[in-house]
Amino acid sequence: AQSTADAVADVATKEQLRKEILGDATFPGEDAEYVIGYGDVLGVSIYGEGNMAAAPSAGATGGGEQQGGATSANTAGGVVVRMDGRISLLHVGDVNVVGMTLTQLADYLKKLYATVYSDPVITAVLMQSNSRRYTVMGQVNQPGVFPLDYPITIVQTIARSGGFTEWAKHDITVVRAGDGVKTGAGEDGKNTLRFDYDDLVKGKKLDKNVYIKSGDIIIVH
């Protein structure tokens, strides 16, 4: 993302042109901008000045190999969001970034760096997502904490966890606990939802197979 002051095409223009191409089609995960969390690896640069990371990463960071088949990407030159929610940048020091979108971060940094450079053009990018995760517990073959690295439904999380054990009743509870950055309540204000896998097999209540959110706890009974 670039600062809104630097972006040539505004949000409304982008949405209008996209709608001309795709119509009213919507896709999972596009309803909200990415919110920066703990452990994420960010890239911050200023046009003409380069990378602003005070201590750039030399390679993969934020947990290395992750459960569920996801591997760390090449994050050379990025800066890690620490446990205190801050990143360290040249000339402005430690900056608290947790809870911001990338656009908000770029706008914020433009104002900070305006005290150092004349009309700086800021670019902020997500180099690696480490903060979005979900937990699977109970009667699955491989319970654990998994990276939420792509849109995934309840049934897909079970498959990713090795499937049901022979003792599973196929009843699933999703606890929408939140991830420390965003609250867990769904659109209906509830923090839990129930899903019966047997209903899915019978072709019933297919709308209950919802997409998982960061911080969700899936309990298989």
PDB file of C-alpha atoms in Angstrom:
ATOM      1  CA  ALA A   1       0.000   0.000   0.000  1.00  0.00           C
ATOM      2  CA  GLN A   2       1.029   3.570  -0.618  1.00  0.00           C
ATOM      3  CA  SER A   3      -0.081   6.581   1.367  1.00  0.00           C
ATOM      4  CA  THR A   4      -3.445   7.817   0.119  1.00  0.00           C
ATOM      5  CA  ALA A   5      -1.743  11.144  -0.547  1.00  0.00           C
ATOM      6  CA  ASP A   6       0.647   9.427  -2.972  1.00  0.00           C
ATOM      7  CA  ALA A   7      -1.721   7.008  -4.712  1.00  0.00           C
ATOM      8  CA  VAL A   8      -2.623   8.051  -8.251  1.00  0.00           C
ATOM      9  CA  ALA A   9      -5.777   5.916  -8.519  1.00  0.00           C
ATOM     10  CA  ASP A  10      -8.181   6.317  -5.591  1.00  0.00           C
ATOM     11  CA  VAL A  11     -10.240   3.503  -4.050  1.00  0.00           C
ATOM     12  CA  ALA A  12     -13.436   4.481  -5.854  1.00  0.00           C
ATOM     13  CA  THR A  13     -11.711   4.378  -9.246  1.00  0.00           C
ATOM     14  CA  LYS A  14     -10.212   0.958  -8.546  1.00  0.00           C
ATOM     15  CA  GLU A  15     -13.578  -0.463  -7.466  1.00  0.00           C
ATOM     16  CA  GLN A  16     -15.361   0.984 -10.493  1.00  0.00           C
ATOM     17  CA  LEU A  17     -12.845  -0.466 -12.958  1.00  0.00           C
ATOM     18  CA  ARG A  18     -12.823  -3.839 -11.176  1.00  0.00           C
ATOM     19  CA  LYS A  19     -16.609  -3.994 -11.316  1.00  0.00           C
ATOM     20  CA  GLU A  20     -16.493  -3.323 -15.054  1.00  0.00           C
ATOM     21  CA  ILE A  21     -14.341  -6.430 -15.439  1.00  0.00           C
ATOM     22  CA  LEU A  22     -15.795  -8.829 -12.844  1.00  0.00           C
ATOM     23  CA  GLY A  23     -19.283  -7.465 -12.325  1.00  0.00           C
ATOM     24  CA  ASP A  24     -20.729  -8.100  -8.873  1.00  0.00           C
ATOM     25  CA  ALA A  25     -18.584 -11.191  -8.172  1.00  0.00           C
ATOM     26  CA  THR A  26     -17.198 -11.374  -4.644  1.00  0.00           C
ATOM     27  CA  PHE A  27     -14.517 -13.593  -3.181  1.00  0.00           C
ATOM     28  CA  PRO A  28     -13.623 -14.819   0.334  1.00  0.00           C
ATOM     29  CA  GLY A  29     -11.382 -12.503   2.298  1.00  0.00           C
ATOM     30  CA  GLU A  30     -11.922  -9.367   0.237  1.00  0.00           C
ATOM     31  CA  ASP A  31     -14.481  -7.833   2.591  1.00  0.00           C
ATOM     32  CA  ALA A  32     -11.824  -6.059   4.668  1.00  0.00           C
ATOM     33  CA  GLU A  33      -8.225  -4.930   4.380  1.00  0.00           C
ATOM     34  CA  TYR A  34      -5.507  -6.962   6.063  1.00  0.00           C
ATOM     35  CA  VAL A  35      -4.932  -5.856   9.662  1.00  0.00           C
ATOM     36  CA  ILE A  36      -1.328  -6.008  10.875  1.00  0.00           C
ATOM     37  CA  GLY A  37      -0.680  -8.362  13.787  1.00  0.00           C
ATOM     38  CA  TYR A  38       2.142  -9.691  15.929  1.00  0.00           C
ATOM     39  CA  GLY A  39       4.884 -11.558  14.074  1.00  0.00           C
ATOM     40  CA  ASP A  40       3.979 -10.228  10.635  1.00  0.00           C
ATOM     41  CA  VAL A  41       6.907  -9.234   8.425  1.00  0.00           C
ATOM     42  CA  LEU A  42       6.552  -5.838   6.780  1.00  0.00           C
ATOM     43  CA  GLY A  43       8.489  -3.979   4.142  1.00  0.00           C
ATOM     44  CA  VAL A  44       8.720  -0.197   4.449  1.00  0.00           C
ATOM     45  CA  SER A  45      10.459   1.932   1.847  1.00  0.00           C
ATOM     46  CA  ILE A  46      10.665   5.541   0.728  1.00  0.00           C
ATOM     47  CA  TYR A  47      10.986   6.417  -2.934  1.00  0.00           C
ATOM     48  CA  GLY A  48      14.555   7.494  -3.613  1.00  0.00           C
ATOM     49  CA  GLU A  49      15.764   6.442  -0.148  1.00  0.00           C
ATOM     50  CA  GLY A  50      15.124   2.680  -0.159  1.00  0.00           C
ATOM     51  CA  ASN A  51      14.442   0.280   2.693  1.00  0.00           C
ATOM     52  CA  MET A  52      13.708   1.918   6.045  1.00  0.00           C
ATOM     53  CA  ALA A  53      14.045  -1.197   8.225  1.00  0.00           C
ATOM     54  CA  ALA A  54      16.459  -0.433  11.074  1.00  0.00           C
ATOM     55  CA  ALA A  55      17.495  -4.101  11.320  1.00  0.00           C
ATOM     56  CA  PRO A  56      16.398  -5.903   8.123  1.00  0.00           C
ATOM     57  CA  SER A  57      15.703  -9.618   8.295  1.00  0.00           C
ATOM     58  CA  ALA A  58      18.318 -11.757   6.586  1.00  0.00           C
ATOM     59  CA  GLY A  59      15.833 -14.485   5.719  1.00  0.00           C
ATOM     60  CA  ALA A  60      12.759 -16.334   6.944  1.00  0.00           C
ATOM     61  CA  THR A  61      11.388 -15.065  10.247  1.00  0.00           C
ATOM     62  CA  GLY A  62       8.425 -15.275  12.522  1.00  0.00           C
ATOM     63  CA  GLY A  63       8.301 -18.982  13.260  1.00  0.00           C
ATOM     64  CA  GLY A  64      10.019 -20.762  10.382  1.00  0.00           C
ATOM     65  CA  GLU A  65       8.247 -23.930   9.287  1.00  0.00           C
ATOM     66  CA  GLN A  66       4.614 -23.855  10.291  1.00  0.00           C
ATOM     67  CA  GLN A  67       2.223 -26.700  10.873  1.00  0.00           C
ATOM     68  CA  GLY A  68      -0.170 -27.570   8.093  1.00  0.00           C
ATOM     69  CA  GLY A  69       2.313 -27.567   5.234  1.00  0.00           C
ATOM     70  CA  ALA A  70       2.938 -23.817   5.066  1.00  0.00           C
ATOM     71  CA  THR A  71       6.558 -22.742   4.869  1.00  0.00           C
ATOM     72  CA  SER A  72       8.070 -19.364   5.542  1.00  0.00           C
ATOM     73  CA  ALA A  73       8.553 -17.120   2.563  1.00  0.00           C
ATOM     74  CA  ASN A  74      11.724 -15.224   1.727  1.00  0.00           C
ATOM     75  CA  THR A  75      11.508 -12.136   3.926  1.00  0.00           C
ATOM     76  CA  ALA A  76      14.959 -10.636   3.327  1.00  0.00           C
ATOM     77  CA  GLY A  77      14.857  -6.916   4.000  1.00  0.00           C
ATOM     78  CA  GLY A  78      11.630  -7.029   5.985  1.00  0.00           C
ATOM     79  CA  VAL A  79      11.049  -5.937   9.552  1.00  0.00           C
ATOM     80  CA  VAL A  80       9.208  -8.107  12.089  1.00  0.00           C
ATOM     81  CA  VAL A  81       6.323  -6.845  14.221  1.00  0.00           C
ATOM     82  CA  ARG A  82       7.551  -7.627  17.717  1.00  0.00           C
ATOM     83  CA  MET A  83       5.567  -8.857  20.713  1.00  0.00           C
ATOM     84  CA  ASP A  84       5.140  -5.248  21.851  1.00  0.00           C
ATOM     85  CA  GLY A  85       3.423  -4.443  18.553  1.00  0.00           C
ATOM     86  CA  ARG A  86       6.264  -2.286  17.264  1.00  0.00           C
ATOM     87  CA  ILE A  87       8.713  -2.249  14.375  1.00  0.00           C
ATOM     88  CA  SER A  88      12.046  -0.442  14.257  1.00  0.00           C
ATOM     89  CA  LEU A  89      12.627   1.988  11.387  1.00  0.00           C
ATOM     90  CA  LEU A  90      15.477   4.260  10.408  1.00  0.00           C
ATOM     91  CA  HIS A  91      15.259   7.891  11.581  1.00  0.00           C
ATOM     92  CA  VAL A  92      11.929   7.493  13.438  1.00  0.00           C
ATOM     93  CA  GLY A  93      12.772   4.602  15.774  1.00  0.00           C
ATOM     94  CA  ASP A  94      10.158   2.244  17.186  1.00  0.00           C
ATOM     95  CA  VAL A  95       6.666   2.576  15.730  1.00  0.00           C
ATOM     96  CA  ASN A  96       3.535   0.820  17.035  1.00  0.00           C
ATOM     97  CA  VAL A  97       1.770  -0.728  14.024  1.00  0.00           C
ATOM     98  CA  VAL A  98      -0.510  -3.487  15.357  1.00  0.00           C
ATOM     99  CA  GLY A  99      -4.160  -2.977  14.453  1.00  0.00           C
ATOM    100  CA  MET A 100      -3.458  -0.824  11.398  1.00  0.00           C
ATOM    101  CA  THR A 101      -4.188  -1.697   7.789  1.00  0.00           C
ATOM    102  CA  LEU A 102      -1.322  -1.289   5.338  1.00  0.00           C
ATOM    103  CA  THR A 103      -2.923   1.879   3.947  1.00  0.00           C
ATOM    104  CA  GLN A 104      -3.263   3.338   7.439  1.00  0.00           C
ATOM    105  CA  LEU A 105       0.369   2.457   8.145  1.00  0.00           C
ATOM    106  CA  ALA A 106       1.532   4.187   4.962  1.00  0.00           C
ATOM    107  CA  ASP A 107      -0.486   7.309   5.833  1.00  0.00           C
ATOM    108  CA  TYR A 108       0.904   7.281   9.381  1.00  0.00           C
ATOM    109  CA  LEU A 109       4.510   6.854   8.255  1.00  0.00           C
ATOM    110  CA  LYS A 110       4.186   9.603   5.653  1.00  0.00           C
ATOM    111  CA  LYS A 111       3.375  12.047   8.440  1.00  0.00           C
ATOM    112  CA  LEU A 112       6.232  10.758  10.610  1.00  0.00           C
ATOM    113  CA  TYR A 113       8.802  10.846   7.808  1.00  0.00           C
ATOM    114  CA  ALA A 114       7.650  14.309   6.724  1.00  0.00           C
ATOM    115  CA  THR A 115       9.694  15.491   9.735  1.00  0.00           C
ATOM    116  CA  VAL A 116      12.789  13.997   8.083  1.00  0.00           C
ATOM    117  CA  TYR A 117      12.232  14.178   4.311  1.00  0.00           C
ATOM    118  CA  SER A 118      10.415  16.625   2.076  1.00  0.00           C
ATOM    119  CA  ASP A 119       7.136  15.070   0.864  1.00  0.00           C
ATOM    120  CA  PRO A 120       8.250  11.418   1.209  1.00  0.00           C
ATOM    121  CA  VAL A 121       6.519   8.762  -0.934  1.00  0.00           C
ATOM    122  CA  ILE A 122       5.896   5.793   1.377  1.00  0.00           C
ATOM    123  CA  THR A 123       5.299   2.178   0.384  1.00  0.00           C
ATOM    124  CA  ALA A 124       4.277  -0.399   3.010  1.00  0.00           C
ATOM    125  CA  VAL A 125       3.907  -4.065   2.035  1.00  0.00           C
ATOM    126  CA  LEU A 126       3.101  -7.325   3.816  1.00  0.00           C
ATOM    127  CA  MET A 127       6.031  -9.639   3.107  1.00  0.00           C
ATOM    128  CA  GLN A 128       4.879 -12.530   5.286  1.00  0.00           C
ATOM    129  CA  SER A 129       1.761 -13.133   7.358  1.00  0.00           C
ATOM    130  CA  ASN A 130       2.458 -14.828  10.693  1.00  0.00           C
ATOM    131  CA  SER A 131      -0.288 -13.403  12.893  1.00  0.00           C
ATOM    132  CA  ARG A 132      -3.355 -15.063  11.364  1.00  0.00           C
ATOM    133  CA  ARG A 133      -3.867 -18.532  12.810  1.00  0.00           C
ATOM    134  CA  TYR A 134      -6.619 -20.868  13.942  1.00  0.00           C
ATOM    135  CA  THR A 135      -6.717 -23.847  16.313  1.00  0.00           C
ATOM    136  CA  VAL A 136      -8.208 -27.314  15.785  1.00  0.00           C
ATOM    137  CA  MET A 137      -8.832 -29.462  18.869  1.00  0.00           C
ATOM    138  CA  GLY A 138     -10.638 -32.674  19.743  1.00  0.00           C
ATOM    139  CA  GLN A 139     -11.345 -35.732  17.619  1.00  0.00           C
ATOM    140  CA  VAL A 140      -9.061 -35.111  14.634  1.00  0.00           C
ATOM    141  CA  ASN A 141      -5.899 -36.987  13.751  1.00  0.00           C
ATOM    142  CA  GLN A 142      -3.607 -33.965  13.774  1.00  0.00           C
ATOM    143  CA  PRO A 143      -4.846 -31.273  16.187  1.00  0.00           C
ATOM    144  CA  GLY A 144      -2.831 -28.090  16.454  1.00  0.00           C
ATOM    145  CA  VAL A 145      -2.405 -24.444  15.531  1.00  0.00           C
ATOM    146  CA  PHE A 146      -2.423 -23.723  11.790  1.00  0.00           C
ATOM    147  CA  PRO A 147      -1.608 -20.638   9.721  1.00  0.00           C
ATOM    148  CA  LEU A 148      -4.583 -18.960   8.098  1.00  0.00           C
ATOM    149  CA  ASP A 149      -2.694 -18.446   4.852  1.00  0.00           C
ATOM    150  CA  TYR A 150      -5.680 -18.657   2.498  1.00  0.00           C
ATOM    151  CA  PRO A 151      -9.502 -18.621   2.824  1.00  0.00           C
ATOM    152  CA  ILE A 152     -10.532 -21.964   4.342  1.00  0.00           C
ATOM    153  CA  THR A 153     -13.879 -23.424   5.419  1.00  0.00           C
ATOM    154  CA  ILE A 154     -14.707 -25.560   8.461  1.00  0.00           C
ATOM    155  CA  VAL A 155     -14.640 -28.784   6.425  1.00  0.00           C
ATOM    156  CA  GLN A 156     -11.305 -27.854   4.864  1.00  0.00           C
ATOM    157  CA  THR A 157      -9.780 -27.277   8.316  1.00  0.00           C
ATOM    158  CA  ILE A 158     -10.809 -30.806   9.310  1.00  0.00           C
ATOM    159  CA  ALA A 159      -9.226 -32.237   6.169  1.00  0.00           C
ATOM    160  CA  ARG A 160      -6.066 -30.221   6.827  1.00  0.00           C
ATOM    161  CA  SER A 161      -6.000 -31.698  10.347  1.00  0.00           C
ATOM    162  CA  GLY A 162      -5.938 -35.257   9.031  1.00  0.00           C
ATOM    163  CA  GLY A 163      -9.682 -35.912   9.200  1.00  0.00           C
ATOM    164  CA  PHE A 164     -11.869 -37.328  11.975  1.00  0.00           C
ATOM    165  CA  THR A 165     -10.712 -39.979  14.398  1.00  0.00           C
ATOM    166  CA  GLU A 166     -12.749 -43.183  14.612  1.00  0.00           C
ATOM    167  CA  TRP A 167     -14.380 -41.894  17.821  1.00  0.00           C
ATOM    168  CA  ALA A 168     -15.540 -38.565  16.379  1.00  0.00           C
ATOM    169  CA  LYS A 169     -19.269 -37.786  16.468  1.00  0.00           C
ATOM    170  CA  HIS A 170     -18.878 -35.306  13.575  1.00  0.00           C
ATOM    171  CA  ASP A 171     -20.308 -32.453  15.637  1.00  0.00           C
ATOM    172  CA  ILE A 172     -18.174 -29.326  15.442  1.00  0.00           C
ATOM    173  CA  THR A 173     -18.174 -26.150  17.516  1.00  0.00           C
ATOM    174  CA  VAL A 174     -16.375 -23.037  16.313  1.00  0.00           C
ATOM    175  CA  VAL A 175     -15.464 -20.580  19.068  1.00  0.00           C
ATOM    176  CA  ARG A 176     -14.888 -17.143  17.557  1.00  0.00           C
ATOM    177  CA  ALA A 177     -12.443 -15.959  20.202  1.00  0.00           C
ATOM    178  CA  GLY A 178     -10.597 -13.294  18.191  1.00  0.00           C
ATOM    179  CA  ASP A 179      -6.858 -13.033  17.694  1.00  0.00           C
ATOM    180  CA  GLY A 180      -5.901 -10.205  20.038  1.00  0.00           C
ATOM    181  CA  VAL A 181      -6.220  -7.637  17.262  1.00  0.00           C
ATOM    182  CA  LYS A 182      -9.818  -8.096  16.119  1.00  0.00           C
ATOM    183  CA  THR A 183     -12.740  -9.234  18.267  1.00  0.00           C
ATOM    184  CA  GLY A 184     -14.206 -12.632  17.644  1.00  0.00           C
ATOM    185  CA  ALA A 185     -17.928 -11.920  17.368  1.00  0.00           C
ATOM    186  CA  GLY A 186     -19.492 -12.710  14.014  1.00  0.00           C
ATOM    187  CA  GLU A 187     -21.961 -10.575  12.095  1.00  0.00           C
ATOM    188  CA  ASP A 188     -24.807 -11.890  14.244  1.00  0.00           C
ATOM    189  CA  GLY A 189     -22.961 -10.918  17.433  1.00  0.00           C
ATOM    190  CA  LYS A 190     -22.482 -14.534  18.524  1.00  0.00           C
ATOM    191  CA  ASN A 191     -19.131 -15.958  19.563  1.00  0.00           C
ATOM    192  CA  THR A 192     -19.904 -19.618  18.790  1.00  0.00           C
ATOM    193  CA  LEU A 193     -21.464 -21.553  15.953  1.00  0.00           C
ATOM    194  CA  ARG A 194     -22.323 -25.222  15.531  1.00  0.00           C
ATOM    195  CA  PHE A 195     -21.771 -27.380  12.475  1.00  0.00           C
ATOM    196  CA  ASP A 196     -22.868 -30.967  11.839  1.00  0.00           C
ATOM    197  CA  TYR A 197     -20.722 -32.704   9.244  1.00  0.00           C
ATOM    198  CA  ASP A 198     -23.381 -35.380   8.707  1.00  0.00           C
ATOM    199  CA  ASP A 199     -25.792 -32.664   7.538  1.00  0.00           C
ATOM    200  CA  LEU A 200     -23.244 -31.649   4.908  1.00  0.00           C
ATOM    201  CA  VAL A 201     -22.941 -35.238   3.681  1.00  0.00           C
ATOM    202  CA  LYS A 202     -26.719 -35.300   3.274  1.00  0.00           C
ATOM    203  CA  GLY A 203     -26.652 -32.012   1.368  1.00  0.00           C
ATOM    204  CA  LYS A 204     -28.314 -30.074   4.193  1.00  0.00           C
ATOM    205  CA  LYS A 205     -27.390 -26.711   5.757  1.00  0.00           C
ATOM    206  CA  LEU A 206     -24.513 -26.122   3.349  1.00  0.00           C
ATOM    207  CA  ASP A 207     -24.415 -22.468   4.389  1.00  0.00           C
ATOM    208  CA  LYS A 208     -23.151 -23.547   7.821  1.00  0.00           C
ATOM    209  CA  ASN A 209     -19.788 -24.502   6.288  1.00  0.00           C
ATOM    210  CA  VAL A 210     -18.487 -20.957   6.800  1.00  0.00           C
ATOM    211  CA  TYR A 211     -15.028 -19.544   6.276  1.00  0.00           C
ATOM    212  CA  ILE A 212     -12.751 -19.528   9.311  1.00  0.00           C
ATOM    213  CA  LYS A 213     -11.461 -16.274  10.796  1.00  0.00           C
ATOM    214  CA  SER A 214      -8.180 -15.533  12.502  1.00  0.00           C
ATOM    215  CA  GLY A 215      -8.230 -16.700  16.113  1.00  0.00           C
ATOM    216  CA  ASP A 216     -11.045 -19.218  15.637  1.00  0.00           C
ATOM    217  CA  ILE A 217     -10.970 -22.387  17.736  1.00  0.00           C
ATOM    218  CA  ILE A 218     -12.507 -25.415  16.022  1.00  0.00           C
ATOM    219  CA  ILE A 219     -13.525 -28.127  18.489  1.00  0.00           C
ATOM    220  CA  VAL A 220     -14.409 -31.530  17.023  1.00  0.00           C
ATOM    221  CA  HIS A 221     -16.618 -33.658  19.294  1.00  0.00           C
TER     222      HIS A 221
END
